[in-house]
Structures are given as structure tokens and as C-alpha cells.
Amino acid sequence: MQALTAIARRLVPIRSAQVCIAFGDWSCQDGLRGNPRAPVQALKKELERRATVLPVDKFRTSKLCSGCHKRLLSARLLTKVKDRETEKTSIVLKKNRNVLCCKNSRCKAHFWNRDVNAARKILELLQCRLSGLGRLAAFKR
């Protein structure tokens, strides 16, 4: 658990109840395919020793644009693909799960990294919660 303590110290160098961390409700208890489970709850406990940790429902945070709250689509990007039989490399358009595209013409952002977009939304949801506004309508279940 020394590694988790070190991570918590890097994130929150000085203990303070005024530091607020939004902690997503990641529910993948079995871990990701081919990888060991992450010590999510242990990290949460370490962070709670150093700061105020508030749970945040991540519902729709990676599906809606953090700029305009419209639905995001998987972006099609030029990708190198190697044919297994002929060993030839070609460039094709493929959907990319990590890059999302906002089709709203009025939105300032067109492409989003999925994780950056979700982090921005979680921060906005936390700010709304702390200011007493409640959850934004687009992110309610």
C-alpha cells in the first residue's frame, strides 16, 4: 500500500479538508480483460485521509460533449492496417473508440479525447453540486 500512499501524496501534497476530489463510481470490479484488478477502493481510502472525497455518478460523462452537452460519436481516423496474408500495409478510415467527434456545428470543440471529455464533465458536475445547483439535466438518469 506504500505505492497508493505515494500516489495520494502526489495528488494532495498537504492534507486539507478544503481540497475536494470527485471520485467516479467505476463499477468494473473484475478489472479489464487480461489485467489484474485495480485497487480502486484502497486508493479512495488513501485519498480520504488527505482530502474531501465526494462520489460522482459518471453517467453520460463520456458520451456527451463537455462543450455543448450533445451526443458524441466515435471519430473515424486514418489508420495504418497490415494485411495478415499479404503483409501489405494500407491506410483506411476506422472508428476510434478513444477519440470522439461532436457534430454540433455551434460547438467550439470538434474532436475530444474520451477521457479528457469525461474529466471535464465530472469537474463540471462537481462544481454544480458544490454550488447547490444539483445535477445537470443532460446527465440525469
Short mmCIF file of C-alpha atoms in Angstrom, two decimals:
data_model
loop_
_atom_site.label_atom_id
_atom_site.label_comp_id
_atom_site.label_asym_id
_atom_site.label_seq_id
_atom_site.Cartn_x
_atom_site.Cartn_y
_atom_site.Cartn_z
CA MET A 1 0.00 0.00 0.00
CA GLN A 2 3.04 2.30 0.02
CA ALA A 3 2.52 2.93 -3.69
CA LEU A 4 -1.06 4.13 -3.08
CA THR A 5 0.11 6.39 -0.26
CA ALA A 6 2.73 7.86 -2.60
CA ILE A 7 0.09 8.47 -5.29
CA ALA A 8 -2.22 10.15 -2.76
CA ARG A 9 0.67 12.35 -1.58
CA ARG A 10 1.44 13.38 -5.16
CA LEU A 11 -2.18 14.31 -5.78
CA VAL A 12 -2.66 16.05 -2.41
CA PRO A 13 0.76 17.08 -1.03
CA ILE A 14 -0.69 18.89 2.03
CA ARG A 15 -3.60 17.38 3.93
CA SER A 16 -6.61 19.64 3.79
CA ALA A 17 -10.35 19.20 4.10
CA GLN A 18 -10.68 22.13 1.65
CA VAL A 19 -9.22 20.02 -1.17
CA CYS A 20 -12.11 18.28 -2.88
CA ILE A 21 -11.72 15.25 -5.14
CA ALA A 22 -14.52 13.96 -7.35
CA PHE A 23 -14.25 10.18 -7.35
CA GLY A 24 -16.10 8.33 -10.11
CA ASP A 25 -18.15 5.23 -9.36
CA TRP A 26 -16.15 2.90 -11.60
CA SER A 27 -18.10 -0.33 -11.37
CA CYS A 28 -15.85 -2.72 -13.32
CA GLN A 29 -14.98 -4.89 -10.32
CA ASP A 30 -13.47 -7.69 -12.41
CA GLY A 31 -10.84 -5.41 -13.93
CA LEU A 32 -10.08 -5.01 -17.58
CA ARG A 33 -9.60 -8.05 -19.77
CA GLY A 34 -6.15 -9.56 -19.29
CA ASN A 35 -5.19 -7.22 -16.44
CA PRO A 36 -5.35 -7.61 -12.66
CA ARG A 37 -7.98 -5.68 -10.73
CA ALA A 38 -7.01 -2.14 -9.75
CA PRO A 39 -7.06 -1.28 -6.02
CA VAL A 40 -9.73 1.38 -6.53
CA GLN A 41 -11.24 1.29 -3.03
CA ALA A 42 -7.81 1.31 -1.37
CA LEU A 43 -6.83 4.38 -3.39
CA LYS A 44 -10.09 6.05 -2.40
CA LYS A 45 -9.33 5.42 1.31
CA GLU A 46 -5.82 6.87 0.93
CA LEU A 47 -7.23 9.97 -0.73
CA GLU A 48 -9.87 10.32 2.02
CA ARG A 49 -7.03 10.58 4.55
CA ARG A 50 -5.67 13.62 2.72
CA ALA A 51 -8.74 15.41 1.26
CA THR A 52 -12.52 15.50 0.99
CA VAL A 53 -13.60 12.82 -1.47
CA LEU A 54 -17.06 13.07 -2.99
CA PRO A 55 -18.60 10.31 -5.12
CA VAL A 56 -19.72 11.35 -8.59
CA ASP A 57 -22.08 9.40 -10.83
CA LYS A 58 -20.27 9.14 -14.18
CA PHE A 59 -23.50 8.58 -16.13
CA ARG A 60 -23.13 10.01 -19.68
CA THR A 61 -19.88 11.85 -18.88
CA SER A 62 -18.01 10.22 -21.77
CA LYS A 63 -21.00 10.13 -24.15
CA LEU A 64 -21.96 13.81 -24.16
CA CYS A 65 -19.79 16.72 -25.30
CA SER A 66 -18.33 18.77 -22.45
CA GLY A 67 -18.76 21.89 -24.58
CA CYS A 68 -22.40 21.67 -25.69
CA HIS A 69 -23.83 18.52 -23.97
CA LYS A 70 -24.79 16.94 -27.32
CA ARG A 71 -24.13 13.26 -28.04
CA LEU A 72 -20.62 12.39 -29.23
CA LEU A 73 -19.85 9.87 -31.97
CA SER A 74 -16.79 7.70 -32.47
CA ALA A 75 -14.41 9.51 -34.78
CA ARG A 76 -13.20 7.90 -37.98
CA LEU A 77 -9.45 8.33 -38.29
CA LEU A 78 -6.93 7.34 -40.90
CA THR A 79 -5.23 4.24 -39.53
CA LYS A 80 -2.44 2.01 -40.82
CA VAL A 81 -3.63 -1.57 -41.20
CA LYS A 82 -1.43 -4.55 -42.05
CA ASP A 83 -2.98 -7.37 -44.05
CA ARG A 84 -2.11 -10.67 -42.32
CA GLU A 85 -1.95 -12.69 -45.51
CA THR A 86 -0.11 -10.35 -47.85
CA GLU A 87 1.86 -8.40 -45.20
CA LYS A 88 0.98 -5.19 -47.08
CA THR A 89 0.21 -2.04 -45.15
CA SER A 90 -2.65 0.20 -46.19
CA ILE A 91 -4.32 3.27 -44.74
CA VAL A 92 -8.04 3.04 -44.08
CA LEU A 93 -10.70 5.00 -42.19
CA LYS A 94 -11.53 3.23 -38.93
CA LYS A 95 -13.66 4.12 -35.93
CA ASN A 96 -11.51 5.04 -32.96
CA ARG A 97 -13.04 4.41 -29.54
CA ASN A 98 -10.72 6.87 -27.74
CA VAL A 99 -11.39 9.87 -29.98
CA LEU A 100 -14.92 11.24 -30.10
CA CYS A 101 -16.45 13.71 -32.52
CA CYS A 102 -19.03 16.41 -31.79
CA LYS A 103 -21.29 17.01 -34.79
CA ASN A 104 -22.83 20.20 -33.35
CA SER A 105 -21.76 22.99 -35.74
CA ARG A 106 -22.09 25.61 -32.98
CA CYS A 107 -19.75 23.74 -30.61
CA LYS A 108 -16.24 25.18 -30.27
CA ALA A 109 -14.65 21.74 -29.96
CA HIS A 110 -14.89 19.20 -32.74
CA PHE A 111 -12.74 16.29 -31.51
CA TRP A 112 -12.36 15.05 -27.95
CA ASN A 113 -10.14 12.54 -26.23
CA ARG A 114 -12.73 10.38 -24.44
CA ASP A 115 -11.00 10.58 -21.03
CA VAL A 116 -10.38 14.35 -21.20
CA ASN A 117 -14.01 14.95 -22.11
CA ALA A 118 -15.23 12.78 -19.21
CA ALA A 119 -12.86 14.51 -16.74
CA ARG A 120 -14.17 17.93 -17.80
CA LYS A 121 -17.76 16.74 -17.31
CA ILE A 122 -17.02 15.22 -13.89
CA LEU A 123 -15.44 18.52 -12.83
CA GLU A 124 -18.50 20.44 -14.05
CA LEU A 125 -20.84 18.05 -12.21
CA LEU A 126 -18.79 18.51 -9.01
CA GLN A 127 -18.87 22.31 -9.37
CA CYS A 128 -22.67 22.23 -9.82
CA ARG A 129 -23.02 20.00 -6.77
CA LEU A 130 -20.82 22.22 -4.59
CA SER A 131 -22.64 25.38 -5.66
CA GLY A 132 -26.02 23.78 -4.84
CA LEU A 133 -27.33 23.62 -8.41
CA GLY A 134 -27.77 19.84 -8.41
CA ARG A 135 -27.08 17.59 -11.37
CA LEU A 136 -27.33 18.99 -14.89
CA ALA A 137 -30.45 17.79 -16.72
CA ALA A 138 -28.47 16.20 -19.57
CA PHE A 139 -26.69 13.93 -17.07
CA LYS A 140 -29.67 12.75 -15.03
CA ARG A 141 -30.76 9.12 -15.21
#
